[in-house]
Short mmCIF file of C-alpha atoms in Angstrom, two decimals:
data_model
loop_
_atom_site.label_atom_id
_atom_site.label_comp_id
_atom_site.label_asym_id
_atom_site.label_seq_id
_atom_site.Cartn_x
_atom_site.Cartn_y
_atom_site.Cartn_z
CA UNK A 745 -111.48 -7.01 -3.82
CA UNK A 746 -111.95 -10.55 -3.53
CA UNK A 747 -109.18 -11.95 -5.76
CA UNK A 748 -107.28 -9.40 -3.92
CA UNK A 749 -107.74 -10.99 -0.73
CA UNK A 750 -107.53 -14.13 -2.38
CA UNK A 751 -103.92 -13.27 -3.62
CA UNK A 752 -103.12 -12.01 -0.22
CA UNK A 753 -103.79 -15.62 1.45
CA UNK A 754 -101.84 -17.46 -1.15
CA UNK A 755 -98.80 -15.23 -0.04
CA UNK A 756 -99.71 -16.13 3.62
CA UNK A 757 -99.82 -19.49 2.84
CA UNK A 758 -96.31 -19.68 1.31
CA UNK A 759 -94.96 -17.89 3.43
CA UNK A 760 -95.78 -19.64 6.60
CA UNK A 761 -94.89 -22.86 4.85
CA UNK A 762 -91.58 -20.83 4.17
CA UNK A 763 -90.57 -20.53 7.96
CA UNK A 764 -92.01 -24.15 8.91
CA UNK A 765 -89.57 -25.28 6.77
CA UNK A 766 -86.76 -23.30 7.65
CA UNK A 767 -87.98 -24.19 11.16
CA UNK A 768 -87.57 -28.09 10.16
CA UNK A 769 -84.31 -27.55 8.76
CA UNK A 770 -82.81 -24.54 10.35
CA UNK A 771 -79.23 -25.27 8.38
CA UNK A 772 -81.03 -24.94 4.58
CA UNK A 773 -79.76 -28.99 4.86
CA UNK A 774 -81.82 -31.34 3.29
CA UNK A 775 -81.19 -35.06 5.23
CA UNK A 776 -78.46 -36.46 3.76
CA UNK A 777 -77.33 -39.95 3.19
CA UNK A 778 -73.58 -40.94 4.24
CA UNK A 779 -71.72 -44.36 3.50
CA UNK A 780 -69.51 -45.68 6.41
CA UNK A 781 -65.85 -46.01 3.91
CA UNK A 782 -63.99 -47.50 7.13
CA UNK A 783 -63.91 -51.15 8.24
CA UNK A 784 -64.62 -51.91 12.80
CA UNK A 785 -66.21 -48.54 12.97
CA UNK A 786 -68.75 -48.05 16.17
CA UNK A 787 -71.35 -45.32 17.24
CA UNK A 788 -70.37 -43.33 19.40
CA UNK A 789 -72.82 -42.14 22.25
CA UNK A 790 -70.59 -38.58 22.01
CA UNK A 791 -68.41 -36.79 19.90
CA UNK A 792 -65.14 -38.07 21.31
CA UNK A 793 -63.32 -41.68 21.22
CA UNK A 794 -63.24 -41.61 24.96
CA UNK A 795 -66.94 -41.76 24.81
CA UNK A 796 -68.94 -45.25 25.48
CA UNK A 797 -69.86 -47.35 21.88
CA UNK A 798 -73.15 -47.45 20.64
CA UNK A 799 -73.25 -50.20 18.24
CA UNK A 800 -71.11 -51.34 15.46
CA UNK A 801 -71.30 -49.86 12.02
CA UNK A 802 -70.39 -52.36 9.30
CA UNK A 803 -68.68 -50.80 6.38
CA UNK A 804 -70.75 -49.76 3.34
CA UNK A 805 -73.73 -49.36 5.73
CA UNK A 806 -75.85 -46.17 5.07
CA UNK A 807 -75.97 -43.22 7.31
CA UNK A 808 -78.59 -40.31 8.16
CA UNK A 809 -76.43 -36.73 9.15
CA UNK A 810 -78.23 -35.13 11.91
CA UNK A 811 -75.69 -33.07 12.34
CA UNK A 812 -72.05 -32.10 12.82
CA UNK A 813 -69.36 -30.82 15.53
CA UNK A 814 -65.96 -30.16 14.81
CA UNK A 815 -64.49 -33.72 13.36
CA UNK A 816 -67.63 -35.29 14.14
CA UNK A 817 -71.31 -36.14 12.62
CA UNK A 818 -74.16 -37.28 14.50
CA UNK A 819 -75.72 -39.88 12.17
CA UNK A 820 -78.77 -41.97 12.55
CA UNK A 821 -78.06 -45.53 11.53
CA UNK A 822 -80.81 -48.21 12.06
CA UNK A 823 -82.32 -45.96 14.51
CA UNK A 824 -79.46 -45.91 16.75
CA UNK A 825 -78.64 -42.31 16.99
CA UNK A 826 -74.43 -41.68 17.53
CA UNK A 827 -71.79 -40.12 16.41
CA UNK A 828 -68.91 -40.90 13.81
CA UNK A 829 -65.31 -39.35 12.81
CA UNK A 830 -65.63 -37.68 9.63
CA UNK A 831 -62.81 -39.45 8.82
CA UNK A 832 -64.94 -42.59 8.63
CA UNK A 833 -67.77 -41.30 6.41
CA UNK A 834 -67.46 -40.91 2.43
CA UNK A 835 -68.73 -37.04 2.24
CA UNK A 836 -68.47 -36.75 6.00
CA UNK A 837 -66.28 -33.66 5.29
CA UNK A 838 -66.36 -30.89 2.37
CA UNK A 839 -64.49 -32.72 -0.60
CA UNK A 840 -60.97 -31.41 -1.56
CA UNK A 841 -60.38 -31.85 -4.63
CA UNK A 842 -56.56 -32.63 -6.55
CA UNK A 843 -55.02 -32.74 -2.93
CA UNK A 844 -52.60 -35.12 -3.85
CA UNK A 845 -51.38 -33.91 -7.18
CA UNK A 846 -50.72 -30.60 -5.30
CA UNK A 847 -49.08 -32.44 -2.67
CA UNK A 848 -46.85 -34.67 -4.75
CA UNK A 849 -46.40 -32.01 -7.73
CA UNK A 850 -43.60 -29.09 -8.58
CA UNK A 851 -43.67 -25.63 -6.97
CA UNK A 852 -46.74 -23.78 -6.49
CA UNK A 853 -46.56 -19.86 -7.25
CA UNK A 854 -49.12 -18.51 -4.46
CA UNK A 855 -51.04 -20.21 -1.75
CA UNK A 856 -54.17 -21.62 -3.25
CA UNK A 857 -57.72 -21.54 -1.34
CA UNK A 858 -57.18 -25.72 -1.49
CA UNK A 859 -53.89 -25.21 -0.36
CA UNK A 860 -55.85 -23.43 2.62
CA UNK A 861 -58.52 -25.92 2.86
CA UNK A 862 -55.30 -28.55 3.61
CA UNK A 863 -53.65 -26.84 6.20
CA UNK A 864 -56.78 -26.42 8.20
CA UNK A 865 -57.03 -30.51 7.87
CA UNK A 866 -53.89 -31.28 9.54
CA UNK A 867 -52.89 -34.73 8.78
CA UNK A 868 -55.22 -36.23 5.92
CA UNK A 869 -55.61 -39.11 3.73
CA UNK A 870 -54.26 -37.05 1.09
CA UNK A 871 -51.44 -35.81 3.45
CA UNK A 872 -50.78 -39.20 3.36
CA UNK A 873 -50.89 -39.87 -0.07
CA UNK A 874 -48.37 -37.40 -0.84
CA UNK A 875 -45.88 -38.57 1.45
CA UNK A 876 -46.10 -42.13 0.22
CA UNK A 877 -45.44 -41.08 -3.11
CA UNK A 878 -42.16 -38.75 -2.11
CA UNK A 879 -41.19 -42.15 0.10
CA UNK A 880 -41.56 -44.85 -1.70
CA UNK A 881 -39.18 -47.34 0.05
CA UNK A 882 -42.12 -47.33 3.12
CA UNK A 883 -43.77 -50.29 3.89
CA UNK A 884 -47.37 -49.63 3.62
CA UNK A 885 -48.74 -52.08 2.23
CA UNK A 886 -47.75 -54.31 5.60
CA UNK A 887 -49.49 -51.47 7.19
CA UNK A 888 -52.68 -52.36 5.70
CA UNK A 889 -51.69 -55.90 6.39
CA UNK A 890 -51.45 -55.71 9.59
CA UNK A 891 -55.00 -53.31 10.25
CA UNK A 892 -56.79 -55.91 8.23
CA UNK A 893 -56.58 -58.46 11.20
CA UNK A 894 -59.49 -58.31 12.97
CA UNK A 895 -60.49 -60.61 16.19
CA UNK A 896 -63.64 -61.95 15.94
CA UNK A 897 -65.16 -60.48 19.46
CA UNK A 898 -66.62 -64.31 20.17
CA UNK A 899 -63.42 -65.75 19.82
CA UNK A 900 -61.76 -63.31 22.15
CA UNK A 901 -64.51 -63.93 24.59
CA UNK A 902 -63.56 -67.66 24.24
CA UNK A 903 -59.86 -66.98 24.54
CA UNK A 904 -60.39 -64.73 27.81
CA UNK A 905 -62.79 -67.40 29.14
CA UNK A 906 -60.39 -70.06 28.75
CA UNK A 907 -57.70 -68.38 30.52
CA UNK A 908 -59.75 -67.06 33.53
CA UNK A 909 -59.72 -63.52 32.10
CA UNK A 910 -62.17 -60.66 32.62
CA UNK B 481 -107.37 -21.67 3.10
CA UNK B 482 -107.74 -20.42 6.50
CA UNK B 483 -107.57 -23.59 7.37
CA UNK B 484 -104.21 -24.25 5.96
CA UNK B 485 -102.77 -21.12 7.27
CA UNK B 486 -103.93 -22.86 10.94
CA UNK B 487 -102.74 -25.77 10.10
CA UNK B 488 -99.31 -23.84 9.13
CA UNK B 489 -99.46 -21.58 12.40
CA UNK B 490 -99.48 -24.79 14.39
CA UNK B 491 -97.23 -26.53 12.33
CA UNK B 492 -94.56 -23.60 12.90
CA UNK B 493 -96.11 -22.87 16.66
CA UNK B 494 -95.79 -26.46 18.28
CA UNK B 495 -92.41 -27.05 17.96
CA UNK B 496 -91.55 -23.24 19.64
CA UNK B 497 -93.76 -23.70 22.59
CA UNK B 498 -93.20 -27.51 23.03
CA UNK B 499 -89.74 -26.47 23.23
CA UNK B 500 -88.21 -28.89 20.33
CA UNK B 501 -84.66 -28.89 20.26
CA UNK B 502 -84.27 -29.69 16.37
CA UNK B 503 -80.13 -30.39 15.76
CA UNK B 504 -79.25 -27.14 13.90
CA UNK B 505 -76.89 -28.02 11.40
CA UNK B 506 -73.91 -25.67 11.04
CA UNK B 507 -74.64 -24.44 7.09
CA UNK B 508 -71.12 -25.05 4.67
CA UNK B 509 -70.22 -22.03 3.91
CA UNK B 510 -68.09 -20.96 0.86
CA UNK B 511 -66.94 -17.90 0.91
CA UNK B 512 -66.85 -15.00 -1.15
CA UNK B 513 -64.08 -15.16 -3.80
CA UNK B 514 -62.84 -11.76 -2.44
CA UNK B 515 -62.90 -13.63 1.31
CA UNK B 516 -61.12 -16.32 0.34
CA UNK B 517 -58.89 -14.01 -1.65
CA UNK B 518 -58.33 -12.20 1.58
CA UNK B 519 -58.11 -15.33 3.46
CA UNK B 520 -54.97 -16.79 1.38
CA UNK B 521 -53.57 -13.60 1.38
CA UNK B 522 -53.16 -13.38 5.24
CA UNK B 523 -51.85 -16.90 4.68
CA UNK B 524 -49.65 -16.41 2.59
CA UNK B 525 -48.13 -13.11 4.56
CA UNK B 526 -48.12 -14.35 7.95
CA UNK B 527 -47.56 -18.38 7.46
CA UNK B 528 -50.96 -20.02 7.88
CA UNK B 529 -52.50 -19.50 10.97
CA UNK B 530 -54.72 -22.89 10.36
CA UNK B 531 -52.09 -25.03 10.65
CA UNK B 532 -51.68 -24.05 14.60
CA UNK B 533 -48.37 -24.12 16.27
CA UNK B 534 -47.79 -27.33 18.60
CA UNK B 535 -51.79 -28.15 18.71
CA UNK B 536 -53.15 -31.29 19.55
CA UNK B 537 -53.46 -33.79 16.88
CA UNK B 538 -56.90 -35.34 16.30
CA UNK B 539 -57.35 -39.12 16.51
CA UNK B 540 -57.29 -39.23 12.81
CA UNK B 541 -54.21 -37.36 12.58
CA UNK B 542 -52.53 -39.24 15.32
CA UNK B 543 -53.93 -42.87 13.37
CA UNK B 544 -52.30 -41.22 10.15
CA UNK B 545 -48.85 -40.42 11.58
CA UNK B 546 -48.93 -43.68 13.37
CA UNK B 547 -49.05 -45.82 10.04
CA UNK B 548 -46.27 -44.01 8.37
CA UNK B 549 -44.00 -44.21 11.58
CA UNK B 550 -45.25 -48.36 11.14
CA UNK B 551 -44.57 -48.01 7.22
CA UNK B 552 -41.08 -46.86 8.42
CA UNK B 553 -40.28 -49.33 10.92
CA UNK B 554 -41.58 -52.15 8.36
CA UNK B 555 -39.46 -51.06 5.56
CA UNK B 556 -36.39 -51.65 8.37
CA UNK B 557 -38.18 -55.21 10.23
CA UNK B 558 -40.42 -58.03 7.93
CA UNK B 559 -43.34 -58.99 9.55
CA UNK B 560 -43.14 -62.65 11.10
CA UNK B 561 -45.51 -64.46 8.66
CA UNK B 562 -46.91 -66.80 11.35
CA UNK B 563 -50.98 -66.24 11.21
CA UNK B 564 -51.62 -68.29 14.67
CA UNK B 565 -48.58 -66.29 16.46
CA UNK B 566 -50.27 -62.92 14.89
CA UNK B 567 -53.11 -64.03 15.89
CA UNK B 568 -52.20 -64.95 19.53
CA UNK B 569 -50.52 -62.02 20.37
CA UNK B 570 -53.65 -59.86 19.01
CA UNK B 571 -55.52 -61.86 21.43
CA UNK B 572 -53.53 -61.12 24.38
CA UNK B 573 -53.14 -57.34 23.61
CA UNK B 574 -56.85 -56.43 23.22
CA UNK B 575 -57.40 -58.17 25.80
CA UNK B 576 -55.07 -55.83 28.40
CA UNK B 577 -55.99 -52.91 26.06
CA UNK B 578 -59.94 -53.13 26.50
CA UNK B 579 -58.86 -52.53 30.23
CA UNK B 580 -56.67 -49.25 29.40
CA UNK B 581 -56.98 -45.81 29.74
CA UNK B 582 -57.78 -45.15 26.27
CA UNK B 583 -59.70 -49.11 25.08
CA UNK B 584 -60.80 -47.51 21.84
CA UNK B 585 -58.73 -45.63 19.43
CA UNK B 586 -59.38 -44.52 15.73
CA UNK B 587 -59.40 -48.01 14.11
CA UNK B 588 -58.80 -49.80 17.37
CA UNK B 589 -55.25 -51.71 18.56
CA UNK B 590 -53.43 -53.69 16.29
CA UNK B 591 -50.54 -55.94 17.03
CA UNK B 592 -48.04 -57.88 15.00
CA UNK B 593 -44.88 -59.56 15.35
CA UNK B 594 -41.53 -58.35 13.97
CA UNK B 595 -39.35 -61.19 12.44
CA UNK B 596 -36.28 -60.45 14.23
CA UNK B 597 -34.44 -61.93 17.38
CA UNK B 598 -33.31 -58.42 18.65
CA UNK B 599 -35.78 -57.74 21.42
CA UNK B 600 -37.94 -54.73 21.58
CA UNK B 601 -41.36 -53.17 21.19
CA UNK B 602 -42.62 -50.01 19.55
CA UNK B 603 -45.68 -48.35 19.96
CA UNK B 604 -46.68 -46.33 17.00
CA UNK B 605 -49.09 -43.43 17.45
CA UNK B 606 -52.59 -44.50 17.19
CA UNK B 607 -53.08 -48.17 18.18
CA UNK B 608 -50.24 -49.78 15.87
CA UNK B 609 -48.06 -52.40 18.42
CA UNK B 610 -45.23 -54.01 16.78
CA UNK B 611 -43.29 -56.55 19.08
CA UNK B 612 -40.33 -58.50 17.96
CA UNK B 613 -39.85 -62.49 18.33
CA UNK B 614 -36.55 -61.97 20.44
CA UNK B 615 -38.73 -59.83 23.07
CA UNK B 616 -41.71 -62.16 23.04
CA UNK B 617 -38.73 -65.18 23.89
CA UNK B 618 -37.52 -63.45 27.07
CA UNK B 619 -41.29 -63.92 28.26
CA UNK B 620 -41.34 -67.23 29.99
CA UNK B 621 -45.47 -66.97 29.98
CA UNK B 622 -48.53 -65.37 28.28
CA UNK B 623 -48.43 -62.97 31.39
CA UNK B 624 -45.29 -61.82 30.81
CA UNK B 625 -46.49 -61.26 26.85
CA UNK B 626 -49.33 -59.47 28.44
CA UNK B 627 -47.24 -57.33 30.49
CA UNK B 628 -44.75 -56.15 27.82
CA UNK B 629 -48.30 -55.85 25.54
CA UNK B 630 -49.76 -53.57 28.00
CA UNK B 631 -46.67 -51.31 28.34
CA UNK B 632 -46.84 -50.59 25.20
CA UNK B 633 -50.72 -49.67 24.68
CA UNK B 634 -49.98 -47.29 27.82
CA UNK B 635 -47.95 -45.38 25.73
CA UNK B 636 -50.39 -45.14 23.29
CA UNK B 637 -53.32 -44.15 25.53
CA UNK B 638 -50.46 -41.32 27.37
CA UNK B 639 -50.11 -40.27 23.36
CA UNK B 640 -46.00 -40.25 24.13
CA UNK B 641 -45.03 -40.81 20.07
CA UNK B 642 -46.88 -37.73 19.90
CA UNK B 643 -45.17 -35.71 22.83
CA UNK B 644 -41.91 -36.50 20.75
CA UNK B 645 -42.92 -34.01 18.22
CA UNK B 646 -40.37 -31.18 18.73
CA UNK B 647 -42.39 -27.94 19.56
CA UNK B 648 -40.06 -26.11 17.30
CA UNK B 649 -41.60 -28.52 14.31
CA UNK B 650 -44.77 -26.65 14.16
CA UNK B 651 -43.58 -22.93 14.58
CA UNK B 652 -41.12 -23.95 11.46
CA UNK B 653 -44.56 -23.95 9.31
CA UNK B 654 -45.85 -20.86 10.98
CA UNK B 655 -42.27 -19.33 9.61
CA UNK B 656 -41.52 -20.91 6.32
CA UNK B 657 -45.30 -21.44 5.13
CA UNK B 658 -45.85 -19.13 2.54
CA UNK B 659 -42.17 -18.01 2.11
CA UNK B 660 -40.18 -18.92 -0.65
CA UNK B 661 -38.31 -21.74 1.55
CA UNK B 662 -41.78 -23.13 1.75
CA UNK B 663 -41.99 -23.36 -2.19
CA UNK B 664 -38.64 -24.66 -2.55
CA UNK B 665 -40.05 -28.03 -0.72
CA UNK B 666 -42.69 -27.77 -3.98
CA UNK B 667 -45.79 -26.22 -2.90
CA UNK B 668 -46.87 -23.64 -0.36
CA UNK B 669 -49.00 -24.34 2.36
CA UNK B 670 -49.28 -28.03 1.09
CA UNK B 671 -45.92 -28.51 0.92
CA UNK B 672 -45.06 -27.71 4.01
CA UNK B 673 -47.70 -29.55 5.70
CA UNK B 674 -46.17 -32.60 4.08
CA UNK B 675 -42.80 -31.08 5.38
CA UNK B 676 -44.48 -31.02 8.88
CA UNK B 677 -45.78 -34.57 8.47
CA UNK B 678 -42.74 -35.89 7.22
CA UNK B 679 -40.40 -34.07 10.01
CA UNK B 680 -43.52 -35.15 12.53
CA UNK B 681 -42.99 -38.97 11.61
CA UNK B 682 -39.13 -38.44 11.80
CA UNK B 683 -39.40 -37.00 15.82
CA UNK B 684 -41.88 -40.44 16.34
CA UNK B 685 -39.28 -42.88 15.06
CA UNK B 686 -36.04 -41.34 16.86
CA UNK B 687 -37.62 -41.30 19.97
CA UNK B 688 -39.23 -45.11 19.40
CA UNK B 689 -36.12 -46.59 17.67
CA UNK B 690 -33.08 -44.56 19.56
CA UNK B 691 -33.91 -41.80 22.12
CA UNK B 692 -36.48 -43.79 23.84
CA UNK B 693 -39.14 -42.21 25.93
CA UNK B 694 -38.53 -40.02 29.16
CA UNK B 695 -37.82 -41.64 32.50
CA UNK B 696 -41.33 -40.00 33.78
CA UNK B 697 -43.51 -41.26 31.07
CA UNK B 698 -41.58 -45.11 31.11
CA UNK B 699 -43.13 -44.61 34.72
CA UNK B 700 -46.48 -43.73 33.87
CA UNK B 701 -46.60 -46.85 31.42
CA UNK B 702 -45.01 -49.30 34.00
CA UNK B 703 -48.10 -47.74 36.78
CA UNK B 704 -50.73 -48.04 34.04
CA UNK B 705 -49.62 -51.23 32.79
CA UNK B 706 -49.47 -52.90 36.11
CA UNK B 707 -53.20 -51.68 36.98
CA UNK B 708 -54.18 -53.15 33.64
CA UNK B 709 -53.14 -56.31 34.00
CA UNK B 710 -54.46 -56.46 37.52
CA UNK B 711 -57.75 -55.68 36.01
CA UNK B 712 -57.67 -58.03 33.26
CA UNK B 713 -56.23 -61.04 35.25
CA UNK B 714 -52.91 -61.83 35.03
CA UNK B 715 -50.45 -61.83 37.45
CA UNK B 716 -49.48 -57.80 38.24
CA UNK B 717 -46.09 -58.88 39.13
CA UNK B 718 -45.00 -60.37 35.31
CA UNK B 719 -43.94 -56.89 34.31
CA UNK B 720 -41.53 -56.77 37.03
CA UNK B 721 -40.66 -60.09 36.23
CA UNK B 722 -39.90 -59.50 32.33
CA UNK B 723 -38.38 -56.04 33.51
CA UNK B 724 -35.76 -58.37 35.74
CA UNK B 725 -35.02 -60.48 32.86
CA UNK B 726 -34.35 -56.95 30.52
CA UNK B 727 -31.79 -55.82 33.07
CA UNK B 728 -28.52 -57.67 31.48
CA UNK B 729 -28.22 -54.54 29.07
CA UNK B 730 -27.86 -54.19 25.40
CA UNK B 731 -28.94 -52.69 22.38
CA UNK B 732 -32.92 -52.52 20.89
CA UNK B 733 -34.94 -52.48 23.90
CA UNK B 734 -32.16 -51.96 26.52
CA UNK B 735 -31.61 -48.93 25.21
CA UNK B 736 -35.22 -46.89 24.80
CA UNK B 737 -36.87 -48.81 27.97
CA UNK B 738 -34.01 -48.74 29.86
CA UNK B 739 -35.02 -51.43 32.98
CA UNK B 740 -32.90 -49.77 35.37
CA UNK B 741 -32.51 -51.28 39.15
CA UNK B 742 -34.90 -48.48 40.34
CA UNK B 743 -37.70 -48.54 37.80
CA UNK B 744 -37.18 -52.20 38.65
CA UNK B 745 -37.69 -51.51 42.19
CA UNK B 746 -40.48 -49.13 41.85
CA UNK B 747 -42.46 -51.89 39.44
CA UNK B 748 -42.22 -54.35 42.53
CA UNK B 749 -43.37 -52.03 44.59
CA UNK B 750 -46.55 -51.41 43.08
CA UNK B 751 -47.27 -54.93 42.95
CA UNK B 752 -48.09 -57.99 45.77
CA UNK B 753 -46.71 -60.96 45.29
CA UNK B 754 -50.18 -63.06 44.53
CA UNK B 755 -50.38 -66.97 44.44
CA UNK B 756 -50.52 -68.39 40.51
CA UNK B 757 -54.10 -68.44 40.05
CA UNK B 758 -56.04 -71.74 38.82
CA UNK B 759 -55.63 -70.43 34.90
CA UNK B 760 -51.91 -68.93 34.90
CA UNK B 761 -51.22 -72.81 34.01
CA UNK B 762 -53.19 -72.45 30.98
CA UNK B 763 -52.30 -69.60 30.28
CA UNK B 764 -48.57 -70.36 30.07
CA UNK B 765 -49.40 -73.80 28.25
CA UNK B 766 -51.00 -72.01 25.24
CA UNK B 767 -47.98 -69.04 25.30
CA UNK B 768 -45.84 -72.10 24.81
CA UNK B 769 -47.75 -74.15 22.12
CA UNK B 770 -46.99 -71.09 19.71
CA UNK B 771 -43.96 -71.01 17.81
CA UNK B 772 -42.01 -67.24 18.29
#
């Protein structure tokens, strides 16, 4: 009787431990590490580019997903809580895989679950990819020229200063 | 071990009656291989209902397009390989765009200069500003830069690349996607998204390069512009000013910003005439220390 009720609370015991996890993590998501891949990246205080900055993000830096919405992923960096693209993340959206090669490559017999996966992305990285292959004779590389300028925020404070600028 | 199942009662019953509002993360859910059979099938049948016909585009999307439609326009116009010209004119365009509708795009504003004397501007989709030397000589002054600057970045906050995008682009994928048209472009769905992209970038650059913009959202820009300079600082009336010295007629700019005697007229009329404040003398001294 008494390793019966001794069996009995064991099962309690996992099982309440059960629902305070599921309570902790209602998703089944373990907290999960993201690296910032883009360069001038800010927090944002909401999921939108029209919202106010939080802080900067330097590239590289390490992440904490809170959550997501739509495009977006509320991360935790430094303890400043905002939100990011998914666009800016590495693994801040499910990973495609061979996009490219079935953008750039022959005729595909029936629509493919990636091919699916694509569509619903709109205009990618790998979107892009496969045009610059088919159009070679575009000057990207002048592109990414041009993006890698960036103006140090002091000395566009000193420039504004100088010439009685708000 | 009643007193871990307390401690596991309060553990689960805190957070309930305290009323924590724990993020709930949105599970990624694969689905079934018969679902996602079923899902490509209705794809494949009807065209693909996730690529939607004329929907927004995301920031990301819009940054994307933008950089091919620059990729284009650089494979026609060489940069001008002057770092403290790039650099000045970067200067002056953030800082009219920080006072914008839309200060902070995907990746932010970039500007560059266009090593040709045929004047004109071009806003790509996004944030990319490319501005050639022969439109950056009309402007006697930096306020005058600024004011041809913030023109531009208005049509990038109003997203009017974008509104170039025939409508009839995106039903094309809802009709060929799927069909065997579709696979003749090599691949499906994929292919034509790329199609879409590719006929996407194509709308962008005819209406920056020959159509130009329409006469209502020209308008919009001059209005926005105006209030943006204003707020930064310079002198309001130096888009009317550049605008005056535009009107002679001609190709490149003449032609898509067309600075006709009543836009020129409606630009002066949202604008005083204000005294040169104490830094407009700087301001013009530094425009003309750089070599354009």
């Amino acid at each position: 009787m008494r390793t019966r009720m001794r069996i009995q609370r064991r099962w309690l015991g996992a099982a309440l431990l059960g629902v305070a996890l599921l309570v902790a993590f209602p998703s089944g998501v373990w907290p999960q590490n993201l690296t910032v891949s883009l360069s001038n990246q800010q927090l944002y205080s909401q999921p939108g580019f029209t919202s106010p900055p939080v802080a900067p993000v330097p590239q590289g830096a390490q992440v904490s997903l809170i959550s997501r919405e739509g495009d977006w992923v509320q991360v935790d960096y430094q303890g400043k809580r905002g939100w990011l693209h998914k666009a800016a993340v590495a693994g801040g959206g499910p990973p495609v895989s061979g996009l490219p090669a079935l953008l750039s490559g022959g005729p595909v017999r029936q629509t493919t679950h990636d091919e699916v996966a694509l569509a619903g992305k709109g205009f990618t990285p790998e979107v892009e990819a496969g045009f610059r292959q088919k159009n070679p004779g575009l000057n990207y590389a002048q592109v990414d020229e041009v993006e890698r300028l960036q103006v140090d925020p002091a000395r566009l404070q000193a420039f504004l200063q100088e010439g009685g600028l708000n | 071990m009643r007193r871990l199942a307390h401690f596991l009662i309060l553990m689960v019953g805190l957070p309930l009656v305290a009323g924590f509002n724990i993020p709930s993360l949105p599970l990624p859910t694969p689905p079934l291989p018969s679902q996602a059979q079923k899902a490509a099938e209705v794809v494949t049948k009807t065209g693909t209902k996730a690529v939607q016909a004329a929907r927004p585009l995301s920031e990301a999307e819009e940054y994307y397009l933008g950089r091919a439609v620059a990729a284009r326009l650089l494979a026609r116009y060489p940069l001008y390989r002057n770092p403290e010209a790039t650099l000045y004119v970067n200067q002056v365009g953030l800082a009219v765009a920080r006072k914008s509708s839309r200060p902070n795009p995907f990746r932010g504003y970039h500007f560059a200069v266009l090593d040709t004397l045929e004047p004109n501007a071009f806003a790509c989709p996004g944030g990319l500003i490319l501005v050639t030397r022969g439109l950056i000589r009309m402007c006697g002054s930096e306020d005058e830069l600024a004011a041809v600057l913030a023109h531009e970045v208005a049509h990038v906050a109003h997203k009017d690349g974008l509104n170039s995008i025939s409508q009839a682009r995106w039903s094309e994928v809802l009709t060929t996607a799927g069909t065997e048209a579709a696979r003749q472009y090599g691949g499906g769905v994929a292919g034509a998204v790329l199609n879409l992209f590719k006929g996407a970038v194509e709308d962008v650059f005819r209406t920056l390069v020959v159509t130009g913009y329409s006469r209502q959202a020209e308008e919009a820009a001059d209005r926005e512009a105006v209030s943006m300079l204003s707020r930064t600082g310079y002198q309001p009336g130096a888009l009317a000013a550049v605008l005056g010295k535009m009107s002679g007629g001609g190709g490149g700019i003449f032609r898509t910003h067309p600075p006709t005697g009543e836009r020129l007229a409606r630009v002066r009329a949202l604008t005083r005439e204000s005294p040169p404040g104490p830094k407009e003398k700087v301001r013009t001294e530094r425009f003309q220390r750089v070599k354009f």
